[in-house]
mmCIF file of C-alpha atoms in Angstrom:
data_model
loop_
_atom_site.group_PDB
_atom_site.id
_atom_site.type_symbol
_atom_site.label_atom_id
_atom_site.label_comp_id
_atom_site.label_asym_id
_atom_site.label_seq_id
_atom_site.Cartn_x
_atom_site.Cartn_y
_atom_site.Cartn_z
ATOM 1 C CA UNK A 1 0.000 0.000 0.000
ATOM 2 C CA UNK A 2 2.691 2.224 1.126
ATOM 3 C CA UNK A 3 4.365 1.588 -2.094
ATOM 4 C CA UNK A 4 1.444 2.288 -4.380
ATOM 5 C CA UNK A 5 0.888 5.946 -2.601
ATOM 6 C CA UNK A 6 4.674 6.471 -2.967
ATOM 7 C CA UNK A 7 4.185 5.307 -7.115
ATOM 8 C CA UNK A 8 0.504 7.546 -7.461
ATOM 9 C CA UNK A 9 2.922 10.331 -5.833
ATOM 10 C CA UNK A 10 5.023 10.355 -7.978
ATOM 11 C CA UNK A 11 3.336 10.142 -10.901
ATOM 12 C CA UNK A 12 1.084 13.196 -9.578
ATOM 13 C CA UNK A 13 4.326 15.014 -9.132
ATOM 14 C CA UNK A 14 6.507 14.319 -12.595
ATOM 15 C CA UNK A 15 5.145 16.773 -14.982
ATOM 16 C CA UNK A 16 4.823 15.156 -18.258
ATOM 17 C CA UNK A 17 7.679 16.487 -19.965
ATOM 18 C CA UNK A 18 6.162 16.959 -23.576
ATOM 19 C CA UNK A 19 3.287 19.022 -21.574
ATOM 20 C CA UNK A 20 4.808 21.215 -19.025
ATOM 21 C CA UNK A 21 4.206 24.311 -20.861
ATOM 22 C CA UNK A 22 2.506 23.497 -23.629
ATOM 23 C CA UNK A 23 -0.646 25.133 -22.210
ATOM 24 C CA UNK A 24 0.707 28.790 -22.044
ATOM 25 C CA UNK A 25 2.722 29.414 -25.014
ATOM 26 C CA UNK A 26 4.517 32.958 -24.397
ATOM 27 C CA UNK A 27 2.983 35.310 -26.480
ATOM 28 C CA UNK A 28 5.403 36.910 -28.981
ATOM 29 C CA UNK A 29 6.577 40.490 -27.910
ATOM 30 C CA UNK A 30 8.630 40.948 -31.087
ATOM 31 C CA UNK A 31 6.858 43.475 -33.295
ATOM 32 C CA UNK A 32 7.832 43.122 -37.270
ATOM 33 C CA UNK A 33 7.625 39.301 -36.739
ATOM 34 C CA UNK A 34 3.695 39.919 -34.852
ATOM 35 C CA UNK A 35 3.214 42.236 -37.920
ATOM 36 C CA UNK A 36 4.790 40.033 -41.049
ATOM 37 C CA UNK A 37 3.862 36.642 -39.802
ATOM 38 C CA UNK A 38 0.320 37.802 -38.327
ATOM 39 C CA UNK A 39 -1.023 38.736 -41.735
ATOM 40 C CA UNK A 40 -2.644 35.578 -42.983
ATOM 41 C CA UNK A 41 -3.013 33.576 -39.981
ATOM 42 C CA UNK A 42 -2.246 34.502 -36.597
ATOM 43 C CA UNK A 43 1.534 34.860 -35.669
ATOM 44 C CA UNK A 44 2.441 31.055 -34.109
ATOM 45 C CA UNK A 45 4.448 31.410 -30.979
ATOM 46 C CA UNK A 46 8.478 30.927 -31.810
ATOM 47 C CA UNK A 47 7.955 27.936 -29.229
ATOM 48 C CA UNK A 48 5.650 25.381 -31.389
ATOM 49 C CA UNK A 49 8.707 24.646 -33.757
ATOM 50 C CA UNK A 50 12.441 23.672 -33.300
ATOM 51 C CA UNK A 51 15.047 25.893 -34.864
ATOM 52 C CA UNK A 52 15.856 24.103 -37.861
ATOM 53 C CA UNK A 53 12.175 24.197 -38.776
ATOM 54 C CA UNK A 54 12.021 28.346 -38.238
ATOM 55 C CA UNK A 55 15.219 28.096 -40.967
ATOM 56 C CA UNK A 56 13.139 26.024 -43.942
ATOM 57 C CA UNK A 57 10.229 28.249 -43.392
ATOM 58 C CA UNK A 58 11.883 31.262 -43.311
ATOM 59 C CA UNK A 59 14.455 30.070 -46.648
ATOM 60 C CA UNK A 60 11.520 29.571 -48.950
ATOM 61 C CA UNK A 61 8.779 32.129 -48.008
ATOM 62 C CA UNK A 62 8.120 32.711 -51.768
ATOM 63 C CA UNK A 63 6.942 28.732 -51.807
ATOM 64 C CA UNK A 64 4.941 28.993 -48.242
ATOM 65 C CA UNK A 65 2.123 26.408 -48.045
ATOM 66 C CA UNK A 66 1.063 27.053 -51.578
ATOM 67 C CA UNK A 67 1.247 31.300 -51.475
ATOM 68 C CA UNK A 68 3.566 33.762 -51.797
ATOM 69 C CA UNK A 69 4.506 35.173 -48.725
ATOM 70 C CA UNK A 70 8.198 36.496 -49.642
ATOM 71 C CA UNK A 71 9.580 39.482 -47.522
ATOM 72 C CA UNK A 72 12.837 41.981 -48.921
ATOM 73 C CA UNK A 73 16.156 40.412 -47.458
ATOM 74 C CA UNK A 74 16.288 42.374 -44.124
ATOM 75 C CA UNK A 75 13.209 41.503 -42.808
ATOM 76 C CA UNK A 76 13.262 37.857 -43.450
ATOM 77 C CA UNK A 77 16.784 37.738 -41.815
ATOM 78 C CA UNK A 78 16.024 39.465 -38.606
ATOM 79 C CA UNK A 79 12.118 37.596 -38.555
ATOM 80 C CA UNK A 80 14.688 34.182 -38.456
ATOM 81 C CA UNK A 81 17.230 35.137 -36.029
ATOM 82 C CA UNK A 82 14.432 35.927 -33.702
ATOM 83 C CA UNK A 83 12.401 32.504 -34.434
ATOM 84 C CA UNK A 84 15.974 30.387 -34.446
ATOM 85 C CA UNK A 85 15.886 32.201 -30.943
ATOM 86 C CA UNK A 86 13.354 31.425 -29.292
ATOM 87 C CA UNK A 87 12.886 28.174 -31.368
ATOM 88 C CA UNK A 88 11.622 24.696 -29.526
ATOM 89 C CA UNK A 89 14.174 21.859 -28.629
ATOM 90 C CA UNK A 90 15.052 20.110 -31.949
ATOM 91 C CA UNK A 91 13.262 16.795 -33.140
ATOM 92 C CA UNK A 92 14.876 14.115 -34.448
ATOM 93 C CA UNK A 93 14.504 13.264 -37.792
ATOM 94 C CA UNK A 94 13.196 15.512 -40.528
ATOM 95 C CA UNK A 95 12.627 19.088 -39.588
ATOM 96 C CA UNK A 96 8.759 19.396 -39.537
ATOM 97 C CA UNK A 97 6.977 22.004 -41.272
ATOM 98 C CA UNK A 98 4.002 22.293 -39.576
ATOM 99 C CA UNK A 99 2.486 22.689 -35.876
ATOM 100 C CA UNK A 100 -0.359 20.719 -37.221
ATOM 101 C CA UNK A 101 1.264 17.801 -38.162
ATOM 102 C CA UNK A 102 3.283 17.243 -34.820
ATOM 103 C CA UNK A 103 3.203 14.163 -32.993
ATOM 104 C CA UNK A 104 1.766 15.834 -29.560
ATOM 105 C CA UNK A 105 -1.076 18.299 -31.596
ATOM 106 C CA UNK A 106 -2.636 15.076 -33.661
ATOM 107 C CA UNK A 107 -2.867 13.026 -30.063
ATOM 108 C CA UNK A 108 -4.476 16.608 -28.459
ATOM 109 C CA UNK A 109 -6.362 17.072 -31.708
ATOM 110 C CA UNK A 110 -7.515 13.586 -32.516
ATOM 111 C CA UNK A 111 -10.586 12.532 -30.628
ATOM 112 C CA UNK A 112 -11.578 15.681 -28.249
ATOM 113 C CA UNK A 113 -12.893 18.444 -31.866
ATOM 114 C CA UNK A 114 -15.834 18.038 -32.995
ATOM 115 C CA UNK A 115 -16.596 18.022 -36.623
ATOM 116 C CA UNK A 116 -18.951 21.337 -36.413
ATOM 117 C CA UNK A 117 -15.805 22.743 -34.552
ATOM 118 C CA UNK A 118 -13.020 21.771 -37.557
ATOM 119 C CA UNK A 119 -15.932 23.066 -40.374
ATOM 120 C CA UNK A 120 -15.748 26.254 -39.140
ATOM 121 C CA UNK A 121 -12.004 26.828 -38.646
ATOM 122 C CA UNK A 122 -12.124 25.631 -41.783
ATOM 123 C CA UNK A 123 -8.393 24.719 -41.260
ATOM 124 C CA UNK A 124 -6.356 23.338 -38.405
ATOM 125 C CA UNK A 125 -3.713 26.030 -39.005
ATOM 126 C CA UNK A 126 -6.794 28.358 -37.782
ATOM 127 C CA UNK A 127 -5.758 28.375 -33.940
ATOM 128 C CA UNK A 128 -8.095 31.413 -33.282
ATOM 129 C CA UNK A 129 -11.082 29.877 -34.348
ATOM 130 C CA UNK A 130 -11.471 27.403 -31.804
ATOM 131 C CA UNK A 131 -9.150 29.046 -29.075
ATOM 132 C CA UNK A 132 -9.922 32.012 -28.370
ATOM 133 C CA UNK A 133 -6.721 33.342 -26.134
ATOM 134 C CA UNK A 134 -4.360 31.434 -29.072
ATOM 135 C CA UNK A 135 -2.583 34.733 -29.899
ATOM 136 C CA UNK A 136 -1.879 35.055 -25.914
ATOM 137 C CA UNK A 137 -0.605 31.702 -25.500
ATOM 138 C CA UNK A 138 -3.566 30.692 -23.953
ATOM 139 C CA UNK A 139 -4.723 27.053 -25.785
ATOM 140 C CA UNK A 140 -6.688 25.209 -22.836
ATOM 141 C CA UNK A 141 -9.838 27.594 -22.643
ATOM 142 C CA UNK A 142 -12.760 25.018 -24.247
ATOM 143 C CA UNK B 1 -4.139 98.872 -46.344
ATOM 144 C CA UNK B 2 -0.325 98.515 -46.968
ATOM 145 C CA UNK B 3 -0.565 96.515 -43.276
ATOM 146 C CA UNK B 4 -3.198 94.033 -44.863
ATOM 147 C CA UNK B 5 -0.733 93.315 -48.010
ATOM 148 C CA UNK B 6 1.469 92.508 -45.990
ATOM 149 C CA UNK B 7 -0.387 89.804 -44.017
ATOM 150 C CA UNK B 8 -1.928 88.623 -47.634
ATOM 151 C CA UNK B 9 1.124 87.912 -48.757
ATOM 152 C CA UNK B 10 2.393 85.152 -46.875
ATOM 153 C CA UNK B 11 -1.049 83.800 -46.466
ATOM 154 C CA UNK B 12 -1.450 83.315 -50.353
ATOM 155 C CA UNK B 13 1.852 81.567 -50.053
ATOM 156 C CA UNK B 14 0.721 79.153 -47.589
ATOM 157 C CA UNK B 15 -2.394 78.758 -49.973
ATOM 158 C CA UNK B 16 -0.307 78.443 -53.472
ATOM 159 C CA UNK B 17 2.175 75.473 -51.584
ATOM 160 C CA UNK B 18 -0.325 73.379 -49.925
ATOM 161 C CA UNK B 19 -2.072 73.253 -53.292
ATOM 162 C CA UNK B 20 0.639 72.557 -55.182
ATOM 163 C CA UNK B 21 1.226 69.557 -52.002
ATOM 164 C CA UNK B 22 -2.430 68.428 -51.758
ATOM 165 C CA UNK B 23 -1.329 65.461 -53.923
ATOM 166 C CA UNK B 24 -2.213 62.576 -51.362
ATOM 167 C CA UNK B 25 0.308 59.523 -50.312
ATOM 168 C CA UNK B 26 -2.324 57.625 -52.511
ATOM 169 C CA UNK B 27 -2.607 59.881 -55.695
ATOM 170 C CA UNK B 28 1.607 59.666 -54.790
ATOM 171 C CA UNK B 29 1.395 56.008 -55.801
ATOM 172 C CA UNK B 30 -0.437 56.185 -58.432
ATOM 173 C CA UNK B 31 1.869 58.860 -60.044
ATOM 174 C CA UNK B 32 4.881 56.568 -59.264
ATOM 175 C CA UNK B 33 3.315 53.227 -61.541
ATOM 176 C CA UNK B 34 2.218 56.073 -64.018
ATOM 177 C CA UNK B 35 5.901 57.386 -64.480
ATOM 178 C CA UNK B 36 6.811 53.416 -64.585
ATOM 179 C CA UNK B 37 3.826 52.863 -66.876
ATOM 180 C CA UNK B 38 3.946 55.547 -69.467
ATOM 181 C CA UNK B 39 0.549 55.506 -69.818
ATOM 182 C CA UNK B 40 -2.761 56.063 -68.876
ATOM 183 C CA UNK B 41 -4.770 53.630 -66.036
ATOM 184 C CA UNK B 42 -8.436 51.822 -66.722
ATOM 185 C CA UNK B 43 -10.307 51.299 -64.094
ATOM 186 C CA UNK B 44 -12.029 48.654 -66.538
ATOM 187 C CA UNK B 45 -8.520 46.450 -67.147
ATOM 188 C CA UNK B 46 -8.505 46.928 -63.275
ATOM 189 C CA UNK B 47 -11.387 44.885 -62.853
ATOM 190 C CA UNK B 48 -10.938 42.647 -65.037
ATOM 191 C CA UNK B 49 -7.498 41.756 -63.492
ATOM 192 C CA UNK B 50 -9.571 42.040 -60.013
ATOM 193 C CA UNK B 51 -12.327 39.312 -61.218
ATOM 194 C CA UNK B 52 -10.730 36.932 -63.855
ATOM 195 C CA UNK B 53 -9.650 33.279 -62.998
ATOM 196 C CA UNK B 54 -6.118 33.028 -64.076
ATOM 197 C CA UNK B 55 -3.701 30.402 -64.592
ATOM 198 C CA UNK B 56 -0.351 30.495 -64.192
ATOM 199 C CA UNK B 57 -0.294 30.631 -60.448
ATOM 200 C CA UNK B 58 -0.435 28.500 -57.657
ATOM 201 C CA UNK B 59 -3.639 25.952 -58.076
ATOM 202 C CA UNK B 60 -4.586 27.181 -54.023
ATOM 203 C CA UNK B 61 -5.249 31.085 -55.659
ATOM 204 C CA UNK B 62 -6.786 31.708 -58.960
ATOM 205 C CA UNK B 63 -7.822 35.174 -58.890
ATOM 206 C CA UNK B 64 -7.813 37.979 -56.745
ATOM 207 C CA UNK B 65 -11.006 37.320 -55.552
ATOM 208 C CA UNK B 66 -10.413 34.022 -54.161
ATOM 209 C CA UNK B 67 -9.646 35.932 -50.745
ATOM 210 C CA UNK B 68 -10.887 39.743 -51.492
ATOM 211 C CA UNK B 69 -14.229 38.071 -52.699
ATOM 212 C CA UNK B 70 -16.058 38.939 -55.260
ATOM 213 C CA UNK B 71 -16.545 42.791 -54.258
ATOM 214 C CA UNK B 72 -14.154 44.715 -53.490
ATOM 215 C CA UNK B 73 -16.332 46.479 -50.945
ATOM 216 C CA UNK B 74 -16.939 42.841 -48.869
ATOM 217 C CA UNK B 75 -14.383 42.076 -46.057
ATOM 218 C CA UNK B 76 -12.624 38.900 -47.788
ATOM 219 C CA UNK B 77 -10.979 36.234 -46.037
ATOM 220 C CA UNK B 78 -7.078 34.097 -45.928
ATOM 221 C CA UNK B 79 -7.051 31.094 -46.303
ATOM 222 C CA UNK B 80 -6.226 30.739 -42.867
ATOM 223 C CA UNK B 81 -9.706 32.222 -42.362
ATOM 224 C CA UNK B 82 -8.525 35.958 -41.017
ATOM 225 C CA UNK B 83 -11.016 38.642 -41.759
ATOM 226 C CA UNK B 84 -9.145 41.223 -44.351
ATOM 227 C CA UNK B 85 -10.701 44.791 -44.852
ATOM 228 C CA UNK B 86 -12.291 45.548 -47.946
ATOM 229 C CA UNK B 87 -10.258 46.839 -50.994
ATOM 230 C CA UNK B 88 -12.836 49.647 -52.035
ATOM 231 C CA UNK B 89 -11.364 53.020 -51.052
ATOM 232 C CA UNK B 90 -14.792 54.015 -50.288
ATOM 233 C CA UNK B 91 -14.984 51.305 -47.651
ATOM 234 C CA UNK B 92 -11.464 51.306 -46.468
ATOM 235 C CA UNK B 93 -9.755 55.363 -45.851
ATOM 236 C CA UNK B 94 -5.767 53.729 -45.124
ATOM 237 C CA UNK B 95 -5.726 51.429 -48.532
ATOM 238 C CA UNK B 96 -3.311 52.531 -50.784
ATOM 239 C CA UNK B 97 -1.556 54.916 -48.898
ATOM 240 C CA UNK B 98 1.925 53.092 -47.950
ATOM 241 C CA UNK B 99 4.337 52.576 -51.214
ATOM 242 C CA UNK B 100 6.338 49.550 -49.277
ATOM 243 C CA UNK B 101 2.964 47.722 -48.478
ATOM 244 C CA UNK B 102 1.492 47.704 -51.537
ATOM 245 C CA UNK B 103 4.498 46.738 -53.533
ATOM 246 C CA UNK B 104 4.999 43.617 -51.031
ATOM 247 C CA UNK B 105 1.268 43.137 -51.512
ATOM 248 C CA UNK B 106 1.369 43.167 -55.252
ATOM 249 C CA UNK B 107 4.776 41.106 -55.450
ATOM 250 C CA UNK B 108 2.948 38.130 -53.400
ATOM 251 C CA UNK B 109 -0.719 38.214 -54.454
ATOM 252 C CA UNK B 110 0.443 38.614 -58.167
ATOM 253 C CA UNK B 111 3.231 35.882 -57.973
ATOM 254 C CA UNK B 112 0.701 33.338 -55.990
ATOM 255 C CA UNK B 113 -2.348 34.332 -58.667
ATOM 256 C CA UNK B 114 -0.224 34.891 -61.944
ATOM 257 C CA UNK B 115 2.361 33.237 -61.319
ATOM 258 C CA UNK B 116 4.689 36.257 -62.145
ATOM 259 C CA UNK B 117 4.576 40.009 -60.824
ATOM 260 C CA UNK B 118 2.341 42.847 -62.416
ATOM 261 C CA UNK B 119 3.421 45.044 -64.725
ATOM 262 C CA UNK B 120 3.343 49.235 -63.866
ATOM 263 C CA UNK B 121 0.255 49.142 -65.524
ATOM 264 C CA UNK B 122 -1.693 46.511 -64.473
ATOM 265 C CA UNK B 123 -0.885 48.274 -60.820
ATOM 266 C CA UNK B 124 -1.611 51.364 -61.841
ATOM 267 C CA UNK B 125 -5.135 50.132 -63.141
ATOM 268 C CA UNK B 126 -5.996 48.013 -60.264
ATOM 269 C CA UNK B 127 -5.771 51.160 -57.820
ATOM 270 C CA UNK B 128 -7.404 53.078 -60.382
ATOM 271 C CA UNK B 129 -10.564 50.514 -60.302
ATOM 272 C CA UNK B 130 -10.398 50.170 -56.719
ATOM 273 C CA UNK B 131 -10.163 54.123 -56.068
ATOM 274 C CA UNK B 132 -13.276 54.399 -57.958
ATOM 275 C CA UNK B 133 -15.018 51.403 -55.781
#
């Protein structure tokens, strides 16, 4: 008995690493990258991708998830030194190109959104649409 | 009398150069595609440009109006689903009125729709069509 408190302790106490902070993403402070990459969708906090992913994206902005979304030279440079910054851990194996399509958003994302819910985002890259505090790092509020 | 030509005078000044300056940021832009251009603007070509299906592009955006809709005086939509102010001049006062943001704007939108960047003209006639909205 003693033992199985000590295990249920534990268990209660070890954050899950993958989760820790995945519920309050920092909200970006960094103005031309809240301005540039907040155009079309809203600007994804630096955390959701690992540095080497921030690099593709930001290397072939003219060829961006079937648009053009190509910025003059400066811009894009300082836009990626900021990401690369404040960038995720890395991954192994290929750099991934989208939030969407990582391992811990298609377990969260999976079972718990309803169809009505997906229709009208229209598009999983729509954050906003079903939470409502996305753009400050707020994703557990439904 | 000789005291009020002297007061006129500088105020006819201030009159004469803030006429001769009245020429908007937007009517600005328009002069710098129609130096570029060589030529005068149709608001018609402007909506054609606006409203035709082109190929060329990327499959994702035909035509302009795939996210400004089909009036330029409707809010349009990304296709990340963000709301996007109208186009129409007459709906929207700041359109048109920043040289760097409408060249980036024209650079994407016409690379992603025509697959290749407008001409001086074709600029020039799409403000002149949406000015007139």
């Amino acid at each position: 008995m003693k033992k199985l408190l000590l295990a249920a302790a534990i268990i209660a106490l070890t954050p899950l690493p993958a989760m820790a902070d995945r519920t309050s993403y920092k909200p970006s402070n960094n103005p031309t990258f809240k301005k540039e990459c907040g155009a079309c969708h809203m600007a994804f906090q630096p955390g959701f991708l690992p540095a080497n992913s921030w690099e593709l994206i930001m290397d072939d902005l003219g060829n961006h998830f079937g648009e053009d979304a190509s910025l003059d030279d400066e811009t894009t440079s300082l836009i990626k030194q900021y990401l690369v910054k404040k960038a995720a851990r890395r991954v192994s194996g290929e750099p991934p190109l989208r939030i969407t399509r990582l391992r811990w958003f298609v377990r969260e994302h999976n079972h718990e959104v309803s169809s009505r819910a997906k229709k009208k985002a229209g598009t999983m890259s729509n954050c906003t649409s079903c939470h409502r505090g996305a753009e400050r790092g707020y994703f557990d509020d439904d | 009398m000789k005291i009020y030509q002297y007061l006129l005078a500088p105020a006819l000044l201030v009159v004469i150069s803030s006429a001769a300056f009245a020429s908007s940021p937007r009517s600005q832009i328009v002069d710098f595609y129609r130096q570029q251009a060589g030529e005068d603007f149709s608001a018609e070509r402007g909506k054609q440009l606006f409203s035709t299906r082109h190929d060329g592009g990327k499959p994702e955006t035909p035509s302009c109006t795939t996210c400004h809709t089909s009036s330029p005086k409707n809010t349009g939509k990304t296709r990340v689903g963000k709301p996007i102010a109208p186009m129409a001049v007459s709906r929207n006062a700041d359109r048109y009125t920043d040289l760097k943001k409408v060249e980036k704007w024209f650079r994407r939108n016409c690379r992603s729709v025509l697959g290749r960047e407008c001409s001086p003209r074709e600029k020039g006639d799409f403000l002149t069509f949406m000015i007139n909205q």
